[in-house]
Amino acid sequence: MIQSADESVSERSGETVLGVRNLHKRFESKGGPPVEALRDVSLDVRCGEVVGLVGPDGAGKTTLLRIATGLLVPDSGTATVLGLDSVRDTLQIRGRIAYMPQKFGLYEDLTVQENLDLYADLQGVEPAARAPRYTRLLEMTGLEKFTGRLAGRLSGGMKQKLGLACALIKSPELLLLDEPTVGVDPVSRRELWRIVYQMVDQEGIGVLVATAYLDEAEKCHRVVVLHEGRKLDEGTPASFREQVHGHTFVVQPPPGVRPRTIQGRLAGRPGIIDATIRGGRVRVVTEERDIAAVTGAMPDNLAAAIDVAGPTFEDAFMKLLAHARSSQSHANLPAAQVSTGVSPHPREPEATIHRGESADGVVHTRDLTKRFGTFTAVSEISFDVHRGEIFGLLGPNGAGKSTTFRMLCGLSKVSAGEVRVAGRDLRRAGSFARQRLGYMAQQFSLYGQLSVFENLRFFGRAYGLANTRLAERIEWALDEFDLRGHRDMASGRLPGGYKQRLAMAAAILHEPDILFLDEPTSGVDPLARRDFWRRINSFAEGGVTVVVTTHFMEEAEYCDRMLIMSQGRELATGTPDEIRELARTEDHPDPTIEDAFIALAEGAARPRGKEGSP
Amino acid sequence: MALALLRIATLVVKEFLAIMKDPKSRVVVIGPPIIQFFVFGYAATFDLNNVRYAVRDEDRSVESRELLSRFRGSPTFRLVGELSSDREVGDLIDRQGVRLVLHIPQTFSRDLHAGRPAQVQVIVDGRNSNVAAVALGYASGIIAQYNAERGGTLAAGAPNAARPTLQLVDRAWFNPNLQSRWFIVSALGGLIAMIVVLLLSSLSVSREREFGTFDQLLVAPFRSGEILLAKALPPMVCGLFDALLLAAAAVLWFGLPFRGSLPALVVALSVFIVSVVGVGLFISSLSSTMQQSLLGSFMFIMPSVILSGFTTPIQNMPQWLQWGTLINPLRYIVTACREVFLQGGTLATIWPQLWPMAVIAAATLASATWLFRHRTA
Amino acid sequence: MNAFQRSIMRLRGFLRKEALQICRDPSSIALALVMPVVLLFLFGFGVSLDVKDVPIAIVLDDRGPEARDLAERFTLSNYFEPVLVDRFDEARQLLDRREVDAIVQVQSDFSDRLAHGAAVPVQIIVNGTDSNLAQLVKGYTLGVVGLWSQQRAARGLSTSSSAVTIQQRVWFNDAVNSTHFLVPGLVALVMTLIGVLLTALVIAREWERGTMEAILATPLRVGEIMVGKLLPYFVLGMMGLGLSVGLGRVMFGVPFRGSPGVYLLLSTLFLLASLGLGLFVSAAARVQFVAAQVSIIVGFLPAFFLSGLLFDLESTPWPIQAVSHLIPARYFVSASHTIFLAGDVWSVLQWDALFLGLMAVVLIALARSRLGQRLEG
């Protein structure tokens, strides 16, 4: 476990290692207004302190870190590093700080040891001092056994740890980390934070870390929230939590009712800032310090109990963001407040957990295996997905989710086992069988040069929509996804959240029966993610079968059932409750899906109810 | 069937939009034609003009001056100076001051009068072998002309008329002034069509792979044949358009004759383009990034241009290499284009070029289709 | 450890990294070592401007001994492979089908006229489509006929007794062998590929993969990055050079008349200029795709077309000549021709060296100014 932040503040703290004053930075963008990356931002990082830089995409986190390293020059304002000016004394600063950029700067065609040697040379580490340093870093990162392996062949988590080791090759006085844990599995994330805290405790360095994971912000001594280049707020995690004290509640669904149903009911309601599913219950953040907004929205029979919940940093963050957005123009309003859940199909009245049970589901796999040469990417995966169900494929990067997914969609050949979608093998069934499918790829995968309208028209026609029907559906999509204002814009130039909506619109334009979504929320800020899940819910309610992959463990709560994978193998399958049950212990009575994953990955929990599991 | 046509039409529209809206592809359609037009029209020339030469006239007679005046009158040569010693000759050629020296020995007029062969020494700088050979050819031509005319006047002037002369009448068919621009520019349509078609088609699949749109396309209810057809059409149209545009520019701008039939040119270019599109789609199916596509196209373009007879004759190559050129589609279109432009080729006369291209087209398309299915489905 | 030692340590680390990357990346090796061989093969065998065994048709309308003697001359010549045909129509068809490149027609009154001492026309028709070949064929045909009449004159069977004869001397390249002319120039092309294309690609790759941001944030100085990038690719370029020169000497028997030291100096300057251009392109482009395109347009194409490698620069229009003065390859090609074929002619080489040196300095300085300590240019 990570030590709590408050305990580790050492006596030596107080000396300012990074002082940022009134930073302004704008970037010219081609054919558009200049982007204000930073607007009057000031902050301090002191010795022995970990400061978190938190904000959605485009908040200005990376720009701020780059200015601190002297890689960018601010338009106005100053960044003072160790008493030196970041513009004037760039070279002196660089010998005393360490910076790990988002792409972590590893040479993939060099081995682990060669990467370490390179950075030791570049940082001027004395030859005599190297051996002990290497030993220590390799031990901390658990890379001792892999020194001869090419960096490109390491797993995502190991790459990140190696990147960190390279940054720490010479004890820096200030460590700057840019989203060090993106796409890293929960186990590796914990280890990374453990390494950072070890350095802080033992060497008293100052750390500024940009992150999009809100739970990581809780691990920092102080947090600075950025939004669209402005500093919204600053303080300790506790002070943030204090802001939403009394605003947070949990709703316990009665037996037989899915938490999703309640969450769908609450999200987007006036007076309610946020509604998420956590641990099988619905967490609500309200505008006012009052339970009335929640009770008002809930008919009595839907909630077994409504309790006051302990606030988290995430609650405070959502509240800050909601305020920041509502004070801006209408164009930037979160979609959650703009459109109400209109589903393409008439809503089915009752939502119960188990329905449409049949021997074979809509999606059916048995012992699905994929081998690339001698490497087995997916090994004997079996599951069924039923009609109207949201089924999640969970696991860290490199677990084999995407490979499994590609086999389901017929994009990749099956090495062994069987896979059927709507009763057919998509690879052999011919193009007609794909007619009833919707597919949304991991990255934005529409034609960037084509306008929003042209993309929709192309995909509509591709699936056989024509004439008035096509026109109707495009109109519907433009309204439903709030894309009308961007109808003729090249889709590659849309802001991130809109791209994602357009991709979704294109996938469901032809009203598919089965929707395949590959990492739909990766790289999307927390607000857009909530909005996205709200839509998925509404489609599922309408009878659409959804198969979705994600590496965000908390998103598993939105699924009816899920399969957790690691290293190509199935760790566990079940409903969120069943999965959490696996990690429930005396010390930990109320585990999250993430806790369950870590327990499963470390072998602490044994999946139950599975015959012949390895 | 109607549905399939609709799907293909949809795909084709999308491909066209993608080319027209992608700056990189736009550059490919517009850049090479312009660059090639100017480079091949102006820089790629084997013609000689302004060949700097010097004269070392040791004779200084009426005859020697008469001979030299013919050089002075030639547009090919430009007199730089008169030299007075052999050392100067060596010096001037060494430092590339001149490329050719005419050396007339003291005995020149004496020999002529005595009826002995009179020698003129022509020294050329062989560093550029082609310039040397062509310049020598020009010089021989001027001297032969001189001989002929001198013989003629002598024969006319001499009453006994016992001294017949050999009169050389030389004519060049199809390209009377032997301009290498006609040679190069007439075949340019084929080259441009190849480059544009190859680049566009080789980028078409890998662009989708790189941008991640390819999976989206494969999941949609298209057949792989439909996708391939839609990927092939726009590059073909662009390539044919560029080629015909350049053909028009060749006639209007560079004043080339167009002696053959237009249908013959269009048919030949179309068959050729089909064979190239097969190569392009093959490269594209094979490569996963646009970079690889570009390099792949480059690797194909280089040898096929060199081994096509576009700049230098195929018959000069060793026999084994000449056989190798038989599978090069550019070889046939280069010949066909020249035939249509300069020799008045028609569909019937270019048939020997057409059928090999058709065979190559069938082969490349079949292998592209096979690879595409193999790599995707 | 003082500042200098630290700088050496950084440089050492960086150089070792580059060396490892080159060794592990098959495409660098391919470009540096395989490409020269492929180019040399293609050009050595595929491109030849020489005239050898040109098929010609000889129409003997007169079957007398003199006419047959003349035809015999063509058979003996290395340049021609004559076919005797009976009627002019036949020859014409052969020319149309491009089975022969020229027709030599001896008219029916040939012997008569010779006997009577009248002017005797011999008609030569060349296919002008390939103008360069036609030009050379014309020249050589003139030569054969001229030689025949000279020898008749010598034997007293005078045609025109007082003919001017040409004694031709081709310096530096006696055999007028185009391979000897092409190979030295090719070295420039190989080095441009390594110096500009490969260098631009590897640096753009560092930007793309984000490693540049990471190393910029270390104490590594820009000067050290420059040296660290220049040195390994300099070595690679020199290896390409050695390979090309060695192969050219061994396989194609290209002479090398200058001194290796001078050649080394000139090629060092040229390679530095190319590397500077490559560094500049990649620092400005930062994306591999763009870097590749730009380096082909500003590096490869000019090195091919505007350097005098294949096409004679002096015969091009003046704007193209003017542009060619900005192309480093132009100077190196000129210097290579001189060193390989003529020797150390300082009056030529000093200017080439001066301009190459200037360009190297300017380009490296430009690259240095673009490659700053920061992300923004």
CSV table of C-alpha atoms in Angstrom, one decimal, chain A residues 389-581:
chain,number,residue,atom,x,y,z
A,389,GLU,CA,-26.4,-7.2,-22.1
A,390,ILE,CA,-23.3,-5.0,-21.6
A,391,PHE,CA,-20.4,-7.3,-21.5
A,392,GLY,CA,-16.9,-5.9,-20.5
A,393,LEU,CA,-13.5,-7.3,-21.5
A,394,LEU,CA,-11.2,-5.9,-18.8
A,395,GLY,CA,-7.5,-6.0,-18.3
A,396,PRO,CA,-4.3,-4.0,-18.6
A,397,ASN,CA,-2.7,-3.1,-21.8
A,398,GLY,CA,-1.2,-6.1,-23.5
A,399,ALA,CA,-3.6,-8.5,-21.7
A,400,GLY,CA,-5.1,-9.7,-25.0
A,401,LYS,CA,-8.3,-7.7,-24.9
A,402,SER,CA,-7.9,-6.1,-28.3
A,403,THR,CA,-6.8,-9.4,-29.9
A,404,THR,CA,-9.9,-11.1,-28.5
A,405,PHE,CA,-12.0,-8.3,-29.7
A,406,ARG,CA,-10.6,-8.4,-33.2
A,407,MET,CA,-11.3,-12.1,-33.4
A,408,LEU,CA,-14.9,-11.4,-32.4
A,409,CYS,CA,-15.3,-8.9,-35.2
A,410,GLY,CA,-13.7,-11.1,-37.7
A,411,LEU,CA,-10.7,-8.8,-38.1
A,412,SER,CA,-8.2,-11.4,-37.0
A,413,LYS,CA,-8.0,-15.1,-37.7
A,414,VAL,CA,-8.7,-17.5,-34.9
A,415,SER,CA,-5.9,-19.9,-34.2
A,416,ALA,CA,-8.0,-22.4,-32.3
A,417,GLY,CA,-11.4,-22.6,-30.7
A,418,GLU,CA,-14.7,-21.2,-32.0
A,419,VAL,CA,-16.4,-17.8,-32.1
A,420,ARG,CA,-19.9,-17.0,-33.2
A,421,VAL,CA,-21.6,-13.7,-33.5
A,422,ALA,CA,-25.4,-13.9,-34.0
A,423,GLY,CA,-24.9,-17.5,-34.7
A,424,ARG,CA,-22.3,-17.0,-37.5
A,425,ASP,CA,-18.5,-16.9,-37.9
A,426,LEU,CA,-18.0,-13.4,-39.2
A,427,ARG,CA,-14.9,-14.4,-41.2
A,428,ARG,CA,-16.8,-16.9,-43.2
A,429,ALA,CA,-20.3,-15.5,-43.2
A,430,GLY,CA,-19.6,-12.9,-45.9
A,431,SER,CA,-20.3,-9.2,-45.8
A,432,PHE,CA,-24.0,-9.5,-45.2
A,433,ALA,CA,-23.6,-10.8,-41.7
A,434,ARG,CA,-21.7,-7.6,-40.8
A,435,GLN,CA,-24.8,-5.6,-41.6
A,436,ARG,CA,-26.2,-5.9,-38.1
A,437,LEU,CA,-23.0,-4.9,-36.4
A,438,GLY,CA,-21.7,-1.6,-35.1
A,439,TYR,CA,-18.0,-1.1,-34.4
A,440,MET,CA,-16.1,1.6,-32.8
A,441,ALA,CA,-12.3,1.2,-32.9
A,442,GLN,CA,-9.8,2.0,-30.2
A,443,GLN,CA,-8.4,5.2,-31.7
A,444,PHE,CA,-10.5,7.7,-33.6
A,445,SER,CA,-10.9,5.8,-36.8
A,446,LEU,CA,-13.1,7.9,-39.0
A,447,TYR,CA,-11.8,9.7,-42.0
A,448,GLY,CA,-10.1,12.8,-40.6
A,449,GLN,CA,-10.2,14.8,-43.8
A,450,LEU,CA,-13.9,14.1,-44.4
A,451,SER,CA,-16.4,16.4,-42.7
A,452,VAL,CA,-18.7,15.1,-40.0
A,453,PHE,CA,-21.6,14.9,-42.4
A,454,GLU,CA,-19.5,13.1,-45.1
A,455,ASN,CA,-18.4,10.6,-42.6
A,456,LEU,CA,-21.9,9.9,-41.4
A,457,ARG,CA,-23.2,9.7,-45.0
A,458,PHE,CA,-20.4,7.2,-45.9
A,459,PHE,CA,-21.0,4.9,-43.0
A,460,GLY,CA,-24.8,5.1,-43.4
A,461,ARG,CA,-24.5,4.1,-47.1
A,462,ALA,CA,-21.9,1.5,-46.3
A,463,TYR,CA,-24.6,-0.2,-44.1
A,464,GLY,CA,-27.2,0.1,-46.8
A,465,LEU,CA,-29.1,3.2,-45.6
A,466,ALA,CA,-30.3,5.3,-48.5
A,467,ASN,CA,-32.5,8.3,-49.4
A,468,THR,CA,-34.9,9.5,-46.8
A,469,ARG,CA,-34.0,6.9,-44.2
A,470,LEU,CA,-30.3,8.0,-44.5
A,471,ALA,CA,-31.2,11.6,-44.2
A,472,GLU,CA,-33.5,10.9,-41.2
A,473,ARG,CA,-30.8,9.0,-39.4
A,474,ILE,CA,-28.1,11.6,-40.0
A,475,GLU,CA,-30.4,14.3,-38.7
A,476,TRP,CA,-31.1,12.2,-35.7
A,477,ALA,CA,-27.4,11.6,-35.1
A,478,LEU,CA,-26.5,15.3,-35.5
A,479,ASP,CA,-29.1,16.1,-32.8
A,480,GLU,CA,-28.6,13.2,-30.5
A,481,PHE,CA,-24.8,13.7,-30.3
A,482,ASP,CA,-24.9,17.5,-30.5
A,483,LEU,CA,-22.9,17.6,-33.6
A,484,ARG,CA,-25.0,20.0,-35.6
A,485,GLY,CA,-22.7,22.9,-34.9
A,486,HIS,CA,-19.8,21.0,-36.4
A,487,ARG,CA,-21.6,19.4,-39.3
A,488,ASP,CA,-19.2,20.6,-42.0
A,489,MET,CA,-16.0,20.6,-40.0
A,490,ALA,CA,-13.2,18.2,-41.0
A,491,SER,CA,-13.7,15.5,-38.4
A,492,GLY,CA,-9.9,15.3,-37.7
A,493,ARG,CA,-10.1,18.8,-36.4
A,494,LEU,CA,-12.9,18.2,-33.9
A,495,PRO,CA,-12.2,18.6,-30.2
A,496,GLY,CA,-11.5,15.2,-28.6
A,497,GLY,CA,-14.9,14.7,-27.0
A,498,TYR,CA,-16.7,15.4,-30.3
A,499,LYS,CA,-14.6,13.0,-32.2
A,500,GLN,CA,-15.6,10.3,-29.8
A,501,ARG,CA,-19.3,11.2,-30.2
A,502,LEU,CA,-19.0,11.2,-34.0
A,503,ALA,CA,-17.3,7.7,-33.9
A,504,MET,CA,-20.2,6.5,-31.7
A,505,ALA,CA,-22.8,8.1,-34.0
A,506,ALA,CA,-21.2,6.4,-37.0
A,507,ALA,CA,-21.3,3.1,-35.2
A,508,ILE,CA,-25.0,3.2,-34.3
A,509,LEU,CA,-26.3,5.1,-37.3
A,510,HIS,CA,-27.7,1.9,-38.9
A,511,GLU,CA,-29.3,0.7,-35.6
A,512,PRO,CA,-27.2,-2.4,-35.1
A,513,ASP,CA,-28.2,-5.3,-32.9
A,514,ILE,CA,-24.7,-5.8,-31.6
A,515,LEU,CA,-22.3,-3.0,-30.8
A,516,PHE,CA,-18.5,-3.6,-30.4
A,517,LEU,CA,-16.6,-0.9,-28.6
A,518,ASP,CA,-12.8,-1.2,-28.3
A,519,GLU,CA,-11.4,1.1,-25.5
A,520,PRO,CA,-14.0,3.7,-26.3
A,521,THR,CA,-13.1,5.9,-23.3
A,522,SER,CA,-9.3,5.8,-23.5
A,523,GLY,CA,-7.9,9.3,-23.6
A,524,VAL,CA,-11.2,10.9,-22.8
A,525,ASP,CA,-11.7,13.2,-19.9
A,526,PRO,CA,-13.9,12.1,-16.9
A,527,LEU,CA,-16.9,14.2,-18.0
A,528,ALA,CA,-17.0,12.8,-21.5
A,529,ARG,CA,-16.6,9.3,-20.1
A,530,ARG,CA,-19.7,9.7,-17.9
A,531,ASP,CA,-21.6,11.0,-20.9
A,532,PHE,CA,-20.5,8.1,-23.0
A,533,TRP,CA,-21.6,5.5,-20.5
A,534,ARG,CA,-24.9,7.1,-20.2
A,535,ARG,CA,-25.5,6.6,-23.9
A,536,ILE,CA,-24.3,3.0,-23.8
A,537,ASN,CA,-26.8,2.3,-21.0
A,538,SER,CA,-29.6,3.7,-23.0
A,539,PHE,CA,-28.8,1.5,-26.0
A,540,ALA,CA,-28.5,-1.6,-23.9
A,541,GLU,CA,-31.9,-0.7,-22.4
A,542,GLY,CA,-33.2,-0.7,-25.9
A,543,GLY,CA,-32.1,-4.2,-26.5
A,544,VAL,CA,-28.7,-3.7,-28.1
A,545,THR,CA,-26.0,-6.1,-27.1
A,546,VAL,CA,-22.8,-4.3,-26.2
A,547,VAL,CA,-19.3,-5.8,-26.0
A,548,VAL,CA,-16.8,-3.3,-24.7
A,549,THR,CA,-13.2,-3.4,-23.7
A,550,THR,CA,-11.6,-1.0,-21.2
A,551,HIS,CA,-8.6,-0.7,-19.0
A,552,PHE,CA,-10.4,1.6,-16.6
A,553,MET,CA,-11.4,-0.7,-13.8
A,554,GLU,CA,-14.1,1.5,-12.4
A,555,GLU,CA,-15.9,1.4,-15.7
A,556,ALA,CA,-16.5,-2.3,-15.1
A,557,GLU,CA,-19.2,-1.2,-12.7
A,558,TYR,CA,-21.3,-0.2,-15.7
A,559,CYS,CA,-21.2,-3.7,-17.2
A,560,ASP,CA,-23.7,-6.4,-16.6
A,561,ARG,CA,-21.0,-9.0,-16.7
A,562,MET,CA,-17.4,-8.9,-17.4
A,563,LEU,CA,-14.4,-11.0,-18.2
A,564,ILE,CA,-11.1,-10.0,-16.6
A,565,MET,CA,-8.0,-10.9,-18.6
A,566,SER,CA,-4.3,-10.8,-17.9
A,567,GLN,CA,-1.5,-12.0,-20.1
A,568,GLY,CA,-3.9,-13.6,-22.6
A,569,ARG,CA,-5.7,-15.7,-19.9
A,570,GLU,CA,-9.0,-15.4,-18.3
A,571,LEU,CA,-8.7,-14.4,-14.6
A,572,ALA,CA,-12.4,-14.3,-13.8
A,573,THR,CA,-15.8,-13.9,-15.3
A,574,GLY,CA,-19.0,-12.7,-13.6
A,575,THR,CA,-21.1,-9.7,-12.6
A,576,PRO,CA,-19.5,-6.8,-10.8
A,577,ASP,CA,-20.8,-8.1,-7.5
A,578,GLU,CA,-19.4,-11.6,-8.1
A,579,ILE,CA,-16.0,-10.1,-9.1
A,580,ARG,CA,-15.8,-7.9,-6.0
A,581,GLU,CA,-16.8,-10.9,-3.9
